[in-house]
Amino acid sequence: MTRIIPAQRATTTIFQLLTTGIIAGIAGFASSFTLVVAGLHAVGASDAQAASGLLIVTVMMGLVTIGLAWRYRMPITVAWSTPGAALLIVAAQGDIEFQAAVGAFIVCGVLIMVCGLVPALGRLITRIPQPIASAMLAGILFPICLAPITASVDYPWLGLPMVVVWLILLKVAPRWAVPGALVAAIVAITLTTEGNLLGDAAVVPQLTPVVPIFDPILIVSLGIPLFIVTMAGQNVPGFTVMRTYGYAVPAGPVLTVTGAASAASAFFGGHALNLAAITAALTASEEAHDDPKRRWIASVSAGATYVVIGLAAGFATALVSVAPPIVVVAIAGLAVIGALITSVRTALDAPEHRIAAIATFLVAASGVTVIGIGSAFWALIVGAVFMAWLGWRRKVAPAPVPGGEEPTPEGTKAATPEKKL
């Protein structure tokens, strides 16, 4: 029987922490970077600006992850706003000047930072009715999740291999389903471009500063919805995941730092940063280490991986640029199907709010623009109106008790009439 001496055990556990962080970083980037690039393109970014945005947001989330994990000795992991990137695609109706989009990004970052500095505001945002917030997110994700179907029909030689690989890995290795689909797409795109995958695109890391324009209409239609989906769709679940693993993450400092980092990244094309949820579930779980007090090292490893991967943002953007747009969105669609399922389930969980939730979902998914303001904002308004109207003076009838008398509206059993003497 081989006995592991303490030094060997220490080496093994450190290796486990580092490799878990590396896997989390690679999976976090590969699963949705196409969505980020497609979203930036949708709001007017050039290839150079999209590459700059992907570079700054990847490196920044790596640095912030390292800083927070090191400071609090917790496996805190920061990620870009995946639902926020999806929102960029849905909110892009007509021509949008990227400078104005950057102005909306900055407003979003400042609002997140203010939530950290003013706890009452953070509590107010998190009190947006969950059915409405989830239904809006589901409506944003729904058109993107349709993209794999469209891509498989319009470009079967690109779309079908990607979907088939994703489906196979979903069964045998779920964590690698989306990265595997990405690899399949890269191979297919390489074959169809006759090996000239990069073309004339620049792959050297390069930041492109953008002078922001603060357009009130775009701030309302893009900046505020971006802030709401980032808070409700990423930060709140992120804090919940960390609590599940026993970590009391300090909300104020995390929101302040990620908000400030988001605003700073926006000047180079980045859209938004937030507390990670899925990636955090890797670094904060037993997979990283048996000792919860040492799992922060896995987050530091993930952060370092992000910084290194960020240097390949030019290559990643070049890959996205040579592929048909629907194929790019299709890869992202496979990545967010799980988020769509969760959002739909949460939106419809409360029977009394299902009509309001469906109305919110339909408006968000419609992509309509009214007075220059996109569907995500109007979805929140419509959902709030429906919920207020249908809930006005409503008395919810309690469910009957199986095999017994129906309860009174107060939920108690009706009193037996007293006998007169």
Coordinates of C-alpha atoms in Angstrom, one line a residue:
M1 CA 0.0 0.0 0.0
T2 CA 1.5 3.3 -1.1
R3 CA 1.5 6.0 1.5
I4 CA 1.3 9.7 0.5
I5 CA 3.6 11.8 2.7
P6 CA 2.5 15.3 3.6
A7 CA 4.8 17.0 1.0
Q8 CA 3.3 14.9 -1.8
R9 CA -0.2 15.6 -0.5
A10 CA 0.4 19.3 -0.5
T11 CA 1.7 19.2 -4.1
T12 CA -1.4 17.2 -5.1
T13 CA -3.8 19.6 -3.6
I14 CA -2.1 22.7 -5.0
F15 CA -2.2 21.0 -8.4
Q16 CA -5.9 20.4 -8.0
L17 CA -6.6 24.0 -7.0
L18 CA -4.6 25.4 -10.0
T19 CA -6.1 23.0 -12.6
T20 CA -9.6 23.7 -11.4
G21 CA -9.0 27.4 -11.8
I22 CA -7.5 26.9 -15.2
I23 CA -10.5 24.8 -16.3
A24 CA -12.9 27.4 -14.9
G25 CA -11.2 30.2 -16.8
I26 CA -11.1 28.3 -20.1
A27 CA -14.7 27.2 -19.8
G28 CA -15.9 30.6 -18.8
F29 CA -14.2 32.3 -21.7
A30 CA -15.0 29.7 -24.4
S31 CA -18.6 29.3 -23.5
S32 CA -19.7 32.8 -24.4
F33 CA -16.9 35.0 -25.9
T34 CA -18.7 34.7 -29.3
L35 CA -21.8 36.3 -27.6
V36 CA -19.7 39.2 -26.3
V37 CA -18.2 39.9 -29.8
A38 CA -21.5 39.5 -31.5
G39 CA -23.1 41.8 -29.0
L40 CA -20.4 44.5 -29.5
H41 CA -20.7 44.2 -33.3
A42 CA -24.5 44.6 -32.9
V43 CA -24.2 48.0 -31.2
G44 CA -21.9 49.4 -33.8
A45 CA -18.4 48.2 -32.9
S46 CA -15.8 47.7 -35.6
D47 CA -13.6 44.6 -35.6
A48 CA -10.9 46.5 -33.8
Q49 CA -13.3 47.9 -31.2
A50 CA -14.8 44.5 -30.6
A51 CA -11.4 43.0 -30.1
S52 CA -10.5 45.8 -27.7
G53 CA -13.7 45.3 -25.8
L54 CA -13.2 41.6 -25.5
L55 CA -9.5 42.1 -24.5
I56 CA -10.3 44.7 -21.8
V57 CA -13.2 42.9 -20.3
T58 CA -11.4 39.6 -20.1
V59 CA -8.2 41.0 -18.6
M60 CA -10.1 43.2 -16.2
M61 CA -12.3 40.4 -14.9
G62 CA -9.1 38.4 -14.4
L63 CA -7.4 41.1 -12.4
V64 CA -10.5 41.8 -10.3
T65 CA -11.0 38.1 -9.6
I66 CA -7.4 37.9 -8.4
G67 CA -7.7 41.0 -6.3
L68 CA -11.0 40.1 -4.6
A69 CA -10.1 36.4 -4.0
W70 CA -6.7 37.5 -2.5
R71 CA -8.2 40.2 -0.4
Y72 CA -11.0 38.2 1.2
R73 CA -9.5 34.7 1.0
M74 CA -12.7 33.5 -0.7
P75 CA -13.2 31.9 -4.1
I76 CA -14.7 35.0 -5.5
T77 CA -14.8 34.9 -9.3
V78 CA -15.8 37.7 -11.6
A79 CA -17.2 37.3 -15.1
W80 CA -18.5 39.4 -17.9
S81 CA -22.3 39.9 -18.1
T82 CA -23.5 37.1 -20.4
P83 CA -27.1 38.2 -20.3
G84 CA -25.9 41.7 -20.8
A85 CA -24.1 40.6 -24.0
A86 CA -27.3 38.9 -25.1
L87 CA -29.2 42.2 -24.5
L88 CA -26.8 44.0 -26.8
I89 CA -27.9 41.8 -29.7
V90 CA -31.6 42.1 -28.9
A91 CA -31.5 45.9 -28.2
A92 CA -29.7 46.7 -31.4
Q93 CA -32.5 48.0 -33.6
G94 CA -31.4 50.2 -36.4
D95 CA -28.0 51.9 -36.6
I96 CA -26.4 52.5 -33.2
E97 CA -23.2 54.6 -32.9
F98 CA -20.7 52.7 -30.8
Q99 CA -19.7 55.8 -28.9
A100 CA -23.3 56.2 -27.6
A101 CA -23.3 52.5 -26.7
V102 CA -20.1 53.0 -24.7
G103 CA -21.9 55.9 -22.9
A104 CA -24.6 53.5 -21.9
F105 CA -22.0 51.0 -20.7
I106 CA -20.4 53.6 -18.5
V107 CA -23.8 54.5 -16.9
C108 CA -24.4 50.8 -16.2
G109 CA -21.1 50.5 -14.5
V110 CA -21.7 53.6 -12.4
L111 CA -25.1 52.3 -11.3
I112 CA -23.6 49.0 -10.2
M113 CA -20.9 50.9 -8.3
V114 CA -23.6 53.1 -6.6
C115 CA -25.4 49.9 -5.6
G116 CA -22.3 48.9 -3.7
L117 CA -21.9 52.3 -2.1
V118 CA -25.6 52.8 -1.3
P119 CA -27.0 49.4 0.0
A120 CA -30.6 50.7 -0.1
L121 CA -30.4 51.0 -3.9
G122 CA -29.0 47.5 -4.2
R123 CA -31.8 46.2 -2.1
L124 CA -34.3 48.1 -4.3
I125 CA -33.0 46.6 -7.5
T126 CA -33.0 43.1 -6.1
R127 CA -36.6 43.6 -5.1
I128 CA -37.8 43.8 -8.7
P129 CA -40.3 41.0 -8.8
Q130 CA -38.5 37.8 -9.7
P131 CA -41.1 36.7 -12.3
I132 CA -40.7 40.0 -14.2
A133 CA -36.9 40.0 -14.1
S134 CA -36.6 36.4 -15.1
A135 CA -39.2 36.7 -17.9
M136 CA -37.3 39.7 -19.3
L137 CA -34.1 37.7 -19.3
A138 CA -35.9 34.8 -20.9
G139 CA -37.2 37.1 -23.6
I140 CA -33.7 38.4 -24.3
L141 CA -32.2 34.9 -24.5
F142 CA -35.0 33.3 -26.6
P143 CA -34.1 34.7 -30.0
I144 CA -30.5 33.8 -29.4
C145 CA -31.4 30.2 -28.5
L146 CA -33.2 30.0 -31.9
A147 CA -30.0 30.7 -33.7
P148 CA -28.7 27.1 -33.6
I149 CA -31.8 26.0 -35.5
T150 CA -31.5 28.7 -38.1
A151 CA -27.8 28.1 -38.5
S152 CA -28.4 24.4 -39.0
V153 CA -30.9 25.1 -41.8
D154 CA -29.1 28.0 -43.5
Y155 CA -25.5 26.7 -43.1
P156 CA -25.8 23.0 -42.4
W157 CA -22.1 22.3 -43.0
L158 CA -21.3 24.8 -40.1
G159 CA -24.3 24.5 -37.9
L160 CA -25.0 20.8 -37.8
P161 CA -21.5 19.6 -36.7
M162 CA -21.6 22.1 -33.9
V163 CA -25.0 21.0 -32.6
V164 CA -24.2 17.3 -32.9
V165 CA -20.9 17.7 -30.9
W166 CA -22.7 19.8 -28.3
L167 CA -25.4 17.1 -27.9
I168 CA -22.9 14.2 -27.6
L169 CA -20.8 16.0 -25.0
L170 CA -23.9 17.1 -23.2
K171 CA -24.4 13.5 -22.4
V172 CA -20.9 12.3 -21.7
A173 CA -19.1 15.5 -20.5
P174 CA -21.6 18.3 -19.9
R175 CA -18.9 20.8 -18.8
W176 CA -17.2 20.6 -22.1
A177 CA -20.3 20.7 -24.3
V178 CA -20.1 24.3 -25.3
P179 CA -16.2 24.4 -25.7
G180 CA -16.5 21.2 -27.8
A181 CA -19.2 22.8 -30.0
L182 CA -16.8 25.8 -30.4
V183 CA -14.0 23.6 -31.5
A184 CA -16.3 21.9 -34.0
A185 CA -17.3 25.3 -35.4
I186 CA -13.7 26.4 -35.7
V187 CA -12.8 23.2 -37.6
A188 CA -15.8 23.7 -39.9
I189 CA -15.1 27.4 -40.5
T190 CA -11.4 26.6 -41.2
L191 CA -12.4 24.0 -43.8
T192 CA -14.8 26.4 -45.5
T193 CA -12.3 29.2 -45.6
E194 CA -9.6 26.9 -47.1
G195 CA -7.3 27.4 -44.0
N196 CA -7.3 31.2 -44.3
L197 CA -9.0 31.6 -41.0
L198 CA -7.6 34.9 -39.9
G199 CA -7.3 36.6 -43.3
D200 CA -6.1 40.1 -42.8
A201 CA -7.3 40.5 -39.3
A202 CA -4.9 41.8 -36.6
V203 CA -4.4 39.3 -33.8
V204 CA -1.9 41.3 -31.8
P205 CA -3.6 42.5 -28.5
Q206 CA -4.5 46.1 -28.9
L207 CA -6.7 48.5 -26.9
T208 CA -8.8 51.0 -28.8
P209 CA -10.0 53.9 -26.7
V210 CA -13.5 55.1 -27.4
V211 CA -14.8 58.6 -26.6
P212 CA -18.3 58.1 -25.1
I213 CA -21.4 59.9 -26.1
F214 CA -24.2 60.1 -23.5
D215 CA -27.4 59.7 -25.5
P216 CA -30.4 59.8 -23.1
I217 CA -32.5 57.6 -25.3
L218 CA -29.8 54.9 -25.5
I219 CA -29.1 55.2 -21.8
V220 CA -32.8 54.3 -21.2
S221 CA -33.1 51.6 -23.8
L222 CA -29.7 50.0 -23.3
G223 CA -27.9 51.3 -20.2
I224 CA -30.6 50.8 -17.7
P225 CA -31.7 47.3 -19.0
L226 CA -28.0 46.3 -19.1
F227 CA -27.7 47.3 -15.5
I228 CA -30.9 45.4 -14.5
V229 CA -30.1 42.2 -16.3
T230 CA -26.5 42.3 -14.9
M231 CA -27.8 42.7 -11.4
A232 CA -30.8 40.4 -11.5
G233 CA -29.4 37.9 -13.9
Q234 CA -25.8 37.6 -12.7
N235 CA -25.0 39.4 -9.4
V236 CA -27.9 38.1 -7.4
P237 CA -27.4 34.5 -8.6
G238 CA -23.7 34.9 -8.0
F239 CA -24.2 35.9 -4.3
T240 CA -26.7 33.0 -4.0
V241 CA -24.2 30.5 -5.3
M242 CA -21.5 31.7 -2.9
R243 CA -23.9 31.5 0.0
T244 CA -24.8 27.9 -1.0
Y245 CA -21.1 26.9 -0.5
G246 CA -20.9 28.8 2.8
Y247 CA -19.2 32.0 1.7
A248 CA -20.6 35.3 3.0
V249 CA -19.3 37.6 0.2
P250 CA -19.3 41.3 1.1
A251 CA -21.8 42.7 -1.3
G252 CA -20.8 46.4 -1.0
P253 CA -17.1 46.1 -1.9
V254 CA -17.8 43.5 -4.6
L255 CA -20.4 45.7 -6.3
T256 CA -18.3 48.8 -5.9
V257 CA -15.2 47.2 -7.4
T258 CA -17.0 45.4 -10.3
G259 CA -19.0 48.6 -11.1
A260 CA -15.9 50.7 -11.2
A261 CA -14.1 48.1 -13.3
S262 CA -17.1 48.0 -15.7
A263 CA -17.1 51.8 -16.1
A264 CA -13.3 51.8 -16.7
S265 CA -13.5 49.0 -19.2
A266 CA -16.2 50.8 -21.1
F267 CA -13.7 53.4 -22.3
F268 CA -12.1 50.6 -24.3
G269 CA -15.3 48.9 -25.5
G270 CA -16.1 46.6 -22.5
H271 CA -19.7 46.2 -21.6
A272 CA -20.1 45.0 -18.0
L273 CA -18.6 42.9 -15.2
N274 CA -20.3 41.1 -12.4
L275 CA -20.0 38.3 -9.8
A276 CA -19.8 35.0 -11.6
A277 CA -22.3 32.2 -10.9
I278 CA -21.5 29.1 -12.9
T279 CA -17.7 29.6 -12.9
A280 CA -17.9 30.4 -9.2
A281 CA -19.6 27.0 -8.7
L282 CA -16.5 25.4 -9.9
T283 CA -13.9 27.3 -7.8
A284 CA -16.1 27.3 -4.7
S285 CA -17.1 23.6 -4.7
E286 CA -15.4 20.5 -3.4
E287 CA -14.0 20.0 -6.9
A288 CA -11.5 22.7 -6.2
H289 CA -10.4 21.5 -2.7
D290 CA -11.7 19.7 0.3
D291 CA -10.8 22.6 2.6
P292 CA -13.1 25.6 1.9
K293 CA -10.5 27.9 3.3
R294 CA -8.1 27.1 0.5
R295 CA -10.4 27.3 -2.5
W296 CA -9.6 31.0 -3.1
I297 CA -6.4 29.8 -4.7
A298 CA -8.6 28.3 -7.5
S299 CA -10.2 31.6 -8.1
V300 CA -6.7 33.3 -8.3
S301 CA -5.8 30.6 -10.9
A302 CA -8.9 31.3 -12.8
G303 CA -8.2 35.0 -12.8
A304 CA -4.7 34.5 -14.1
T305 CA -6.1 32.2 -16.8
Y306 CA -8.4 35.0 -17.9
V307 CA -5.5 37.5 -18.1
V308 CA -3.6 35.1 -20.4
I309 CA -6.6 34.2 -22.5
G310 CA -7.4 37.9 -22.9
L311 CA -4.2 38.3 -25.0
A312 CA -5.9 36.1 -27.6
A313 CA -8.8 38.5 -28.0
G314 CA -7.7 39.5 -31.4
F315 CA -7.6 35.9 -32.7
A316 CA -11.1 35.3 -31.1
T317 CA -12.5 38.3 -32.8
A318 CA -11.0 37.4 -36.1
L319 CA -12.6 34.0 -35.8
V320 CA -16.0 35.6 -35.2
S321 CA -15.5 38.0 -38.1
V322 CA -15.0 35.3 -40.8
A323 CA -18.0 33.2 -39.8
P324 CA -21.6 34.0 -40.8
P325 CA -23.2 36.1 -38.1
I326 CA -26.0 33.5 -37.4
V327 CA -23.3 30.8 -36.8
V328 CA -21.6 33.1 -34.3
V329 CA -24.9 33.7 -32.5
A330 CA -25.7 29.9 -32.7
I331 CA -22.6 29.1 -30.6
A332 CA -23.7 31.6 -28.0
G333 CA -27.2 30.2 -28.2
L334 CA -26.0 26.7 -27.2
A335 CA -24.2 28.3 -24.3
V336 CA -27.2 30.1 -22.8
I337 CA -29.9 27.4 -23.2
G338 CA -29.4 26.5 -19.6
A339 CA -29.9 30.1 -18.6
L340 CA -33.1 30.2 -20.7
I341 CA -34.4 27.1 -19.0
T342 CA -33.7 28.6 -15.5
S343 CA -35.3 31.9 -16.4
V344 CA -38.5 30.4 -17.8
R345 CA -38.9 28.1 -14.8
T346 CA -38.4 31.0 -12.4
A347 CA -40.7 33.3 -14.3
L348 CA -43.5 30.8 -14.3
D349 CA -43.0 29.5 -10.8
A350 CA -45.7 31.6 -9.2
P351 CA -49.1 30.8 -10.8
E352 CA -50.6 34.2 -9.9
H353 CA -47.9 36.0 -11.8
R354 CA -47.8 33.9 -14.9
I355 CA -49.8 36.2 -17.2
A356 CA -47.6 39.1 -16.2
A357 CA -44.5 37.0 -16.8
I358 CA -45.6 35.8 -20.2
A359 CA -46.5 39.4 -21.2
T360 CA -43.0 40.5 -20.1
F361 CA -41.4 37.6 -22.0
L362 CA -43.3 38.3 -25.3
V363 CA -42.5 42.0 -25.3
A364 CA -38.8 41.4 -24.6
A365 CA -38.6 38.7 -27.3
S366 CA -40.4 40.8 -29.8
G367 CA -37.5 43.2 -30.4
V368 CA -39.9 46.2 -30.8
T369 CA -38.6 49.8 -30.5
V370 CA -41.0 52.5 -29.4
I371 CA -39.8 56.2 -29.4
G372 CA -36.3 54.9 -29.9
I373 CA -36.3 52.7 -26.7
G374 CA -35.8 49.0 -27.1
S375 CA -38.0 46.1 -26.1
A376 CA -36.1 45.1 -22.8
F377 CA -37.2 48.4 -21.2
W378 CA -40.8 48.2 -22.4
A379 CA -40.9 44.5 -21.2
L380 CA -40.3 45.7 -17.6
I381 CA -42.9 48.4 -17.9
V382 CA -45.5 46.0 -19.4
G383 CA -44.8 43.4 -16.8
A384 CA -45.1 45.8 -13.9
V385 CA -48.4 47.1 -15.3
F386 CA -49.8 43.6 -15.7
M387 CA -48.7 42.6 -12.3
A388 CA -50.1 45.7 -10.6
W389 CA -53.4 45.4 -12.4
L390 CA -54.0 41.7 -12.0
G391 CA -52.9 41.8 -8.4
W392 CA -55.1 44.8 -7.5
R393 CA -57.5 43.7 -4.8
R394 CA -56.9 40.1 -5.6
K395 CA -57.7 37.5 -3.0
V396 CA -55.8 34.3 -3.8
A397 CA -58.1 31.3 -3.2
P398 CA -56.3 28.7 -1.2
A399 CA -56.0 25.2 -2.5
P400 CA -58.6 22.8 -1.1
V401 CA -57.5 20.3 1.5
P402 CA -57.5 16.8 0.1
G403 CA -60.2 14.7 1.8
G404 CA -61.3 17.5 4.0
E405 CA -63.3 20.8 4.1
E406 CA -62.2 23.7 2.0
P407 CA -60.3 26.3 4.1
T408 CA -61.6 29.8 4.6
P409 CA -59.9 32.7 2.7
E410 CA -57.6 33.1 5.7
G411 CA -56.4 29.6 5.2
T412 CA -57.9 28.2 8.3
K413 CA -60.6 25.6 8.7
A414 CA -64.1 27.0 9.0
A415 CA -65.3 26.9 12.6
T416 CA -68.0 24.5 13.5
P417 CA -71.2 26.5 14.4
E418 CA -72.0 26.5 18.1
K419 CA -75.0 24.6 19.2
K420 CA -77.7 26.7 20.8
L421 CA -78.7 25.5 24.2

